[in-house]
Short mmCIF file of C-alpha atoms in Angstrom, two decimals:
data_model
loop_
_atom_site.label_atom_id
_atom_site.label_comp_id
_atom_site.label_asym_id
_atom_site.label_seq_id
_atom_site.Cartn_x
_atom_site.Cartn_y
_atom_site.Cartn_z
CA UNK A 11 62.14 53.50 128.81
CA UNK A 12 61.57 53.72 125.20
CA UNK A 13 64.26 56.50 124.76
CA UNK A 14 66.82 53.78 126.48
CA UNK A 15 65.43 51.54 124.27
CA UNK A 16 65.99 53.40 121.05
CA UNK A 17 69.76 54.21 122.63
CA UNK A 18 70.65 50.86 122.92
CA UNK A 19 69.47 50.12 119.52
CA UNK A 20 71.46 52.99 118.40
CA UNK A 21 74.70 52.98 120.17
CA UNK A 22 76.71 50.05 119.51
CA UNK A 23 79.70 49.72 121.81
CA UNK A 24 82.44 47.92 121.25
CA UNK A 25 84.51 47.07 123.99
CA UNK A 26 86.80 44.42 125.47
CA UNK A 27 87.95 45.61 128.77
CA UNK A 28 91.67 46.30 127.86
CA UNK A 29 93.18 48.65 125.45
CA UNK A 30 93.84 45.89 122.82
CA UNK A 31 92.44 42.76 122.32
CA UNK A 32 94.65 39.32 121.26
CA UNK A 33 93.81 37.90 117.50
CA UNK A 34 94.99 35.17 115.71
CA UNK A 35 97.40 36.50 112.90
CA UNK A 36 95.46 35.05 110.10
CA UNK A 37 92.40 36.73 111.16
CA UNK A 38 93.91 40.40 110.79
CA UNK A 39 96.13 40.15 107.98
CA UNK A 40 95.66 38.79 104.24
CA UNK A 41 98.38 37.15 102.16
CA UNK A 42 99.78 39.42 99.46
CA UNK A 43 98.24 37.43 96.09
CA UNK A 44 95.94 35.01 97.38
CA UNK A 45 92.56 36.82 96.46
CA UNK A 46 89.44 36.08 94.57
CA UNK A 47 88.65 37.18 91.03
CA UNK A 48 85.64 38.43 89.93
CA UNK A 49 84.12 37.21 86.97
CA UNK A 50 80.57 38.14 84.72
CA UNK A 51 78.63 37.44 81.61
CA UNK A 52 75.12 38.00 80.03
CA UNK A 53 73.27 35.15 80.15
CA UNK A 54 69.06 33.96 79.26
CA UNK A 55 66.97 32.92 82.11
CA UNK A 56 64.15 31.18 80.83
CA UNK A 57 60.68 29.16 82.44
CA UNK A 58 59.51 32.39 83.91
CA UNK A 59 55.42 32.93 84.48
CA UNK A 60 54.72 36.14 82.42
CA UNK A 61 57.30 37.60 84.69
CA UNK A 62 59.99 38.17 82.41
CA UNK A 63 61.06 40.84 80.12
CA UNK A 64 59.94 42.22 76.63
CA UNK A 65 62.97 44.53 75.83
CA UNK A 66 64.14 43.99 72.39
CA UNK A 67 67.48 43.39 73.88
CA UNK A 68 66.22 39.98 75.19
CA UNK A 69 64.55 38.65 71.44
CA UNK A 70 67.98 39.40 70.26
CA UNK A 71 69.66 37.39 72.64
CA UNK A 72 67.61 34.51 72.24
CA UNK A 73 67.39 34.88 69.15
CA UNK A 74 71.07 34.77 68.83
CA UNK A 75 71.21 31.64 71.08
CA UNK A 76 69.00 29.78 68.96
CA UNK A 77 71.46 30.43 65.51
CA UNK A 78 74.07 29.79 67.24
CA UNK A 79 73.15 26.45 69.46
CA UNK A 80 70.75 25.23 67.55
CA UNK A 81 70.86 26.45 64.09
CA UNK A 82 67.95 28.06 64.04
CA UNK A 83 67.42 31.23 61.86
CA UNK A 84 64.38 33.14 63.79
CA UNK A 85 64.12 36.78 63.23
CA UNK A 86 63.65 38.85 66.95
CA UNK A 87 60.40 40.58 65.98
CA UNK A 88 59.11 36.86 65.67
CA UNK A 89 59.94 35.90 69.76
CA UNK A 90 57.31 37.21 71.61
CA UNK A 91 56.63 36.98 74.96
CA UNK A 92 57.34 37.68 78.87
CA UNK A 93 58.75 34.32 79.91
CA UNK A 94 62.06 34.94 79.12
CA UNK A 95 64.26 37.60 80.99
CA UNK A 96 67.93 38.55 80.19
CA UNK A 97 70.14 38.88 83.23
CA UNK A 98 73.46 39.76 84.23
CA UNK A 99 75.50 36.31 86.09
CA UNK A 100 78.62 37.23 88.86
CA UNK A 101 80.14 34.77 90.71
CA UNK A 102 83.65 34.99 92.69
CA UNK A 103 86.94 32.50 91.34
CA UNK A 104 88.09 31.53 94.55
CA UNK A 105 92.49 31.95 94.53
CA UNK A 106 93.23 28.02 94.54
CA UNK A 107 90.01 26.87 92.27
CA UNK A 108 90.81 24.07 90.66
CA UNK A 109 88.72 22.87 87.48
CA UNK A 110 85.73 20.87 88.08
CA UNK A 111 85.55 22.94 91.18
CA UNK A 112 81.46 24.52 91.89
CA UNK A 113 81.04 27.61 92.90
CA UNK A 114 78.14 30.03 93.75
CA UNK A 115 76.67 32.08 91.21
CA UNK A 116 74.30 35.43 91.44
CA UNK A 117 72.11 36.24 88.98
CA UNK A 118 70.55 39.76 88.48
CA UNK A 119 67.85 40.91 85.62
CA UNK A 120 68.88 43.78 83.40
CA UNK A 121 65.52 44.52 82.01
CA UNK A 122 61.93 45.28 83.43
CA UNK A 123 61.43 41.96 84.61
CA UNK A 124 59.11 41.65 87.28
CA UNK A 125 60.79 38.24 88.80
CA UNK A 126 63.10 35.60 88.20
CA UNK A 127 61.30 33.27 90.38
CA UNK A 128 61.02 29.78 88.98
CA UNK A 129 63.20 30.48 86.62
CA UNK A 130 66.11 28.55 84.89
CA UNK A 131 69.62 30.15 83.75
CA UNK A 132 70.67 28.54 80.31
CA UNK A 133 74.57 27.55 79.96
CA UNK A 134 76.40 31.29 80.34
CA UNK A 135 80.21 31.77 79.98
CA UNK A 136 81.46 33.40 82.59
CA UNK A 137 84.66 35.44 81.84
CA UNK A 138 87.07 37.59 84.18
CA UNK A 139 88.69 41.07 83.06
CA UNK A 140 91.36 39.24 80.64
CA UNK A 141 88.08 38.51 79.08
CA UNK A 142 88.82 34.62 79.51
CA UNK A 143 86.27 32.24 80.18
CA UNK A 144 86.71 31.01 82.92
CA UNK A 145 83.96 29.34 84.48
CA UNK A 146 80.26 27.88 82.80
CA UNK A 147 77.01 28.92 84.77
CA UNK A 148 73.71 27.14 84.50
CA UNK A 149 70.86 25.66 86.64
CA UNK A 150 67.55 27.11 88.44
CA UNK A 151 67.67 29.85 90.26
CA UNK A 152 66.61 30.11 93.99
CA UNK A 153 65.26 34.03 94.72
CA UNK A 154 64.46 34.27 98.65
CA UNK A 155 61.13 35.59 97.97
CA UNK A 156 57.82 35.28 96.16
CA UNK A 157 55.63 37.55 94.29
CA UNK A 158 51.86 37.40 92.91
CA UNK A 159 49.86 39.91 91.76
CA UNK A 160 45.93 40.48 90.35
CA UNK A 161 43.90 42.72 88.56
CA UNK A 162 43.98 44.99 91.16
CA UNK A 163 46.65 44.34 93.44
CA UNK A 164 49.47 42.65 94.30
CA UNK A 165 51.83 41.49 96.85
CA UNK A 166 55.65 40.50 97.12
CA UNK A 167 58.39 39.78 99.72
CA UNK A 168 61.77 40.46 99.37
CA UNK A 169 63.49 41.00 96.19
CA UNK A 170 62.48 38.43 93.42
CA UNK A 171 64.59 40.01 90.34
CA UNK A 172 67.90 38.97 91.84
CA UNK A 173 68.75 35.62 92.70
CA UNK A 174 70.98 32.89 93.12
CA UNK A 175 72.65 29.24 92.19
CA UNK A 176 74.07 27.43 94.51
CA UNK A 177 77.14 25.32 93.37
CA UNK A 178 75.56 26.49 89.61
CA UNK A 179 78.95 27.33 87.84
CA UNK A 180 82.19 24.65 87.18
CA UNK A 181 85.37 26.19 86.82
CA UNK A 182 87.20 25.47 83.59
CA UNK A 183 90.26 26.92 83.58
CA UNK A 184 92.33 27.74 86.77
CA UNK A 185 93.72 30.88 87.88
CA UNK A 186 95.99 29.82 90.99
CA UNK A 187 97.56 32.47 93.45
CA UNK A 188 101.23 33.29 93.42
CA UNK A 189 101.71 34.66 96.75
CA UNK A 190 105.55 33.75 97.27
CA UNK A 191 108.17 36.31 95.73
CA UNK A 192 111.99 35.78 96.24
CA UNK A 193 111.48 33.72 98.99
CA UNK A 194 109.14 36.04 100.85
CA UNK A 195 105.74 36.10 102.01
CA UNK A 196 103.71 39.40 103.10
CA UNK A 197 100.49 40.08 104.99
CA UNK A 198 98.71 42.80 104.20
CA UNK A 199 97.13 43.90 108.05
CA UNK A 200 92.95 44.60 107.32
CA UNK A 201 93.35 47.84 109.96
CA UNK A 202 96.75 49.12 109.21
CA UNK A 203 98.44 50.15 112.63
CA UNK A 204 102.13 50.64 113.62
CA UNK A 205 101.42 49.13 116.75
CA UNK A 206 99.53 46.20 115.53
CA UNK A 207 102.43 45.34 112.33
CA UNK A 208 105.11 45.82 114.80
CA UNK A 209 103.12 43.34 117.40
CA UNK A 210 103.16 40.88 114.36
CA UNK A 211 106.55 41.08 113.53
CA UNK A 212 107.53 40.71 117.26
CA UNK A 213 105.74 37.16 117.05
CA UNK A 214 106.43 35.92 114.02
CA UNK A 215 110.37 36.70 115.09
CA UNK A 216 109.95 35.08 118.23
CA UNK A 217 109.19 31.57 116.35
CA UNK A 218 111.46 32.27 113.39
CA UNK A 219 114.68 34.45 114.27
CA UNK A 220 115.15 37.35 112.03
CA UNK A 221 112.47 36.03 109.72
CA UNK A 222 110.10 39.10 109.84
CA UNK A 223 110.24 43.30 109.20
CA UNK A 224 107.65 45.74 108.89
CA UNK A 225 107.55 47.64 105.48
CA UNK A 226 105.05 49.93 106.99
CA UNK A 227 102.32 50.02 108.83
CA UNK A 228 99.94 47.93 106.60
CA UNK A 229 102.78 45.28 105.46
CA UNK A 230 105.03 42.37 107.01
CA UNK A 231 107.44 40.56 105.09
CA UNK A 232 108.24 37.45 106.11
CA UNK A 233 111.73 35.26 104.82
CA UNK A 234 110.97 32.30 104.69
CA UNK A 235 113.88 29.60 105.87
CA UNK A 236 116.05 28.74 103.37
CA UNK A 237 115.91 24.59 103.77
CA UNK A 238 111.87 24.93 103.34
CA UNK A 239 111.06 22.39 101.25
CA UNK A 240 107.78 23.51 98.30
CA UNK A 241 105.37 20.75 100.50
CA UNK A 242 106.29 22.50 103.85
CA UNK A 243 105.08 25.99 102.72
CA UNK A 244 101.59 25.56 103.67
CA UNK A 245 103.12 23.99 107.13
CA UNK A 246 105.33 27.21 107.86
CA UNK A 247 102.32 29.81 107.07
CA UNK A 248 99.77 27.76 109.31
CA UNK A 249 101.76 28.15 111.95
CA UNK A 250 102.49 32.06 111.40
CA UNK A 251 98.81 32.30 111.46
CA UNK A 252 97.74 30.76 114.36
CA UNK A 253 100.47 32.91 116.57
CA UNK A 254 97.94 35.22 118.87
CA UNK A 255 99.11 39.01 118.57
CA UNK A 256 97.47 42.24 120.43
CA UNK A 257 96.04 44.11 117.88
CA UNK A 258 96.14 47.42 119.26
CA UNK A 259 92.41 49.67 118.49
CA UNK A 260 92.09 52.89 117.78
CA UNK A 261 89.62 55.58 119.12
CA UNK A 262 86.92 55.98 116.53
CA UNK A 263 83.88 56.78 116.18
CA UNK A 264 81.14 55.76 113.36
CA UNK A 265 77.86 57.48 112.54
CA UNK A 266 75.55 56.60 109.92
CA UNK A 267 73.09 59.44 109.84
CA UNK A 268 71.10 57.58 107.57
CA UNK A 269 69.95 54.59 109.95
CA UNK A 270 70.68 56.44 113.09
CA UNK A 271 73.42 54.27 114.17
CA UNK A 272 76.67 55.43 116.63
CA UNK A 273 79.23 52.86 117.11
CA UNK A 274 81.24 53.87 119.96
CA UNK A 275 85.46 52.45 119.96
CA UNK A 276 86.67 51.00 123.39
CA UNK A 277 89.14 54.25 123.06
CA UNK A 278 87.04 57.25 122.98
CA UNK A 279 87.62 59.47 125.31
CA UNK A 280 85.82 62.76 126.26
CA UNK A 281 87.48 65.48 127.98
CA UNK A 282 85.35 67.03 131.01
CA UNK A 283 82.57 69.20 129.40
CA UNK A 284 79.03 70.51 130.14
CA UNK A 285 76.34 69.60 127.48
CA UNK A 286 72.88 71.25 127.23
CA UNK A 287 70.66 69.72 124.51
CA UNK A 288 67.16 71.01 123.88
CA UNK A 289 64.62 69.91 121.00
CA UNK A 290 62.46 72.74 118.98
CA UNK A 291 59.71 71.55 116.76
CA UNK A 292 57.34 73.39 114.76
CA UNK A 293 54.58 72.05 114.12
CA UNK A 294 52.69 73.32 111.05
CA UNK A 295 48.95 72.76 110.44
CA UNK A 296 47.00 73.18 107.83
CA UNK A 297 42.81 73.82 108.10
CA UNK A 298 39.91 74.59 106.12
CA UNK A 299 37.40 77.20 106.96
CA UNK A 300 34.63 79.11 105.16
CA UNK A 301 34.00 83.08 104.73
CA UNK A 302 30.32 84.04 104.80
CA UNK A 303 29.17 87.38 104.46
CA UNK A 304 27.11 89.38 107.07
CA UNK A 305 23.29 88.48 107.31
CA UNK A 306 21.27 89.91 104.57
CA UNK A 307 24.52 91.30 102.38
CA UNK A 308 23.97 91.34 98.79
CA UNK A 309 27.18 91.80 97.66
CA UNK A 310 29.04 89.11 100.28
CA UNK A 311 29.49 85.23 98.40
CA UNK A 312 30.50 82.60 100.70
CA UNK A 313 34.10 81.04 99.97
CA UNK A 314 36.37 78.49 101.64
CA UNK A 315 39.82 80.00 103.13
CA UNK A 316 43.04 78.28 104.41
CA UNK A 317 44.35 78.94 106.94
CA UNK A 318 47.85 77.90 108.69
CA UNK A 319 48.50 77.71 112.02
CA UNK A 320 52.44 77.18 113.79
CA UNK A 321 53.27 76.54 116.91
CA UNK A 322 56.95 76.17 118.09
CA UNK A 323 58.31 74.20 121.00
CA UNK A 324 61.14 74.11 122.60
CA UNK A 325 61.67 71.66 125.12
CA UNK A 326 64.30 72.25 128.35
CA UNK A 327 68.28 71.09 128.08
CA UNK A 328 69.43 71.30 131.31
CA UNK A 329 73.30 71.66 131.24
CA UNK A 330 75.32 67.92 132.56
CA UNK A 331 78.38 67.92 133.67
CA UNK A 332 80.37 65.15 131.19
CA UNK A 333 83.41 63.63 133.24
CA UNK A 334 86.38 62.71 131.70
CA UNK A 335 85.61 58.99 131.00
CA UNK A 336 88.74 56.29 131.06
CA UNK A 337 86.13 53.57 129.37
CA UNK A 338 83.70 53.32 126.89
CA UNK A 339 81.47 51.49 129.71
CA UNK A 340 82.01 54.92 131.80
CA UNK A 341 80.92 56.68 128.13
CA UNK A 342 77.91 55.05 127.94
CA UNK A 343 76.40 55.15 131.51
CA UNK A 344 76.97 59.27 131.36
CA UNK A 345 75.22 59.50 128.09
CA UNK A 346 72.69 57.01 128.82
CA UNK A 347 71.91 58.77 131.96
CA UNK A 348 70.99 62.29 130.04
CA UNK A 349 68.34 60.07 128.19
CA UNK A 350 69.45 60.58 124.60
CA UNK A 351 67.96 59.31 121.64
CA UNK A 352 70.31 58.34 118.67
CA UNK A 353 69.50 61.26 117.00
CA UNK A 354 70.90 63.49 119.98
CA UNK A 355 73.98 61.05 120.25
CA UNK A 356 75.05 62.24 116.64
CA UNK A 357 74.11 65.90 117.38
CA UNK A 358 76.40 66.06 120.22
CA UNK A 359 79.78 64.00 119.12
CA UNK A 360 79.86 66.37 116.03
CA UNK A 361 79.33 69.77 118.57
CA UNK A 362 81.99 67.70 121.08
CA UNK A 363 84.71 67.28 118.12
CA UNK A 364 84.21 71.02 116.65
CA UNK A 365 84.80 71.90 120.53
CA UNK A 366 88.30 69.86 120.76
CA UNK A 367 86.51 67.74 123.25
CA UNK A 368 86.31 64.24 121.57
CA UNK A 369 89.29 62.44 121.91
CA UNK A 370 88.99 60.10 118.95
CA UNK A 371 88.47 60.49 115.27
CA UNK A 372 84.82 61.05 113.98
CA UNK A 373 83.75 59.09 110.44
CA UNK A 374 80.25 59.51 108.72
CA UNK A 375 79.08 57.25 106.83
#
């Protein structure tokens, strides 16, 4: 029971009961120019309960800030102090921000801070690669955890030197996505497939003759009609993006050796095998024992000796006879049935695609 509990833990399966599985366009495909940008500064977050940072990088910060906001002339070897921490601010400019528009903010200490909880960000530019500013960040800071600490010990939950601000930045200067080109639009397919882009172009023709080719197998360009007035453009794509296509899956297989995870594509297929796996452990030990000389010696001294001790064990792999399986739901009740653990599930699709067995391409992660 607990090895079928580990398995299922393990082995993720995804499967839909038929070779592909129907998807709104605008849920597989992204339109060419309408992204985010990312955007960053250096900022002060201040209010902080002996948490914060000495570095001398944060006294010349703040003492900076106070010259050049206040006027103040304050040398950095006169700011002392652990309530202030000096942190680096991200947030995402969303493609049709508009100024005045909030967004989310993260905010991340640089220094040996030991939290940001209860802190407060003071006004930071945020500016994207152009080195523009873009948006303004500022506000208190919500961390998702808590830490508090003694003399002697301490205690903490989750990470407190990173946290965020909700709705804590306002966009001040727009940066709006150009996504139509010469009267064309293309998506950009997340899982590029031949099948899936020419499934895509197939629908969008069906609704708009002739208005659709595949560039490859990543890319459709769509023409747009020629009468389409500028307010109807929003109009035309929603409707190219609700049109259901089959988006067409491919046989893969994902193991992260790392957490123990196997995620199994509705695809795979294994060609008939036999498959014998066996565990050996050694087990090494390590004791203590003490040398004494023979009664009455008077040269003999007593002294303590290690000694080790290993013991191997190999455990029985009786050979199974592997079908070949037309499902993944076939997949799983064979391997589930030989009682594998994770572990053994990653052993044995690497040994099945070094034997030409494993119908499907294997990724590690």
């Amino acid at each position: 029971m607990h090895r079928l509990t580990a398995l299922l833990a393990g082995l993720v399966l995804v499967a839909a009961g038929a070779a592909a599985t129907a998807e709104r366009i605008k849920d597989i495909a992204d339109i060419q120019g309408v992204r985010s940008n990312p955007l960053q500064g250096m900022g002060l977050v201040v209010g902080l309960s002996g948490t914060g940072d000495g570095a001398a990088l944060t006294t010349r910060v703040l003492a900076n800030l106070l010259r050049r906001f206040e006027g103040l002339n304050v040398a950095p070897a006169d700011l002392v102090g652990d309530n202030v921490a000096v942190v680096m601010v991200r947030a995402e400019l969303p493609p049709f921000a508009r100024r005045g528009v909030k967004i989310d903010v993260e905010v991340s200490a640089i220094g040996d801070a030991e939290s940001l909880q209860g802190g407060t960000l003071l006004m930071t530019p945020l500016r994207g690669a152009d080195g523009e500013v873009y948006a303004v960040a500022q506000g208190p800071l919500i961390i998702g955890g808590f830490s508090a600490s003694g003399e002697r010990s301490a205690i903490s939950q989750n990470h407190t030197t990173v946290g965020r601000i909700p709705r804590g930045a306002d966009v001040e200067r727009e940066e709006l996505a150009t996504f139509v080109e010469d009267g064309t639009v293309t998506f950009n397919l997340k899982n590029p497939d031949f099948s899936t882009a020419e499934a895509v172009r197939t629908a969008v023709n069906a609704l708009f003759a002739d208005a659709a080719e595949t560039i490859d197998p990543g890319t459709v360009r769509v023409r747009m009609p020629m009468r389409l007035a500028r307010g109807q453009v929003a109009s035309f794509l929603d409707r190219i993006g609700q049109l259901i296509v089959d988006v067409d899956m491919p046989a893969l297989v994902i193991i992260n050796e790392r957490t123990g995870t196997v995620v199994v594509g509705e695809n795979v297929g294994i060609s008939t095998v036999a498959i014998s796996h066996g565990n050996l452990s050694i087990i090494t030990q390590e004791k203590e024992a003490f040398s004494q000389p023979l009664p009455f010696s008077r040269t003999g001294t007593t002294g303590r000796i290690r000694q080790t001790d290993i013991t191997a064990v190999e455990e029985e792999g009786p050979l199974h006879v592997v079908e070949r399986k037309v499902s993944v739901q076939e997949l799983a009740r064979a391997l589930n049935a030989m009682g594998l653990t994770p572990r053994d599930l990653i052993s044995i699709f690497q040994a099945l695609r070094q034997a030409g067995a494993l119908q499907a391409e294997l990724k590690v992660i």
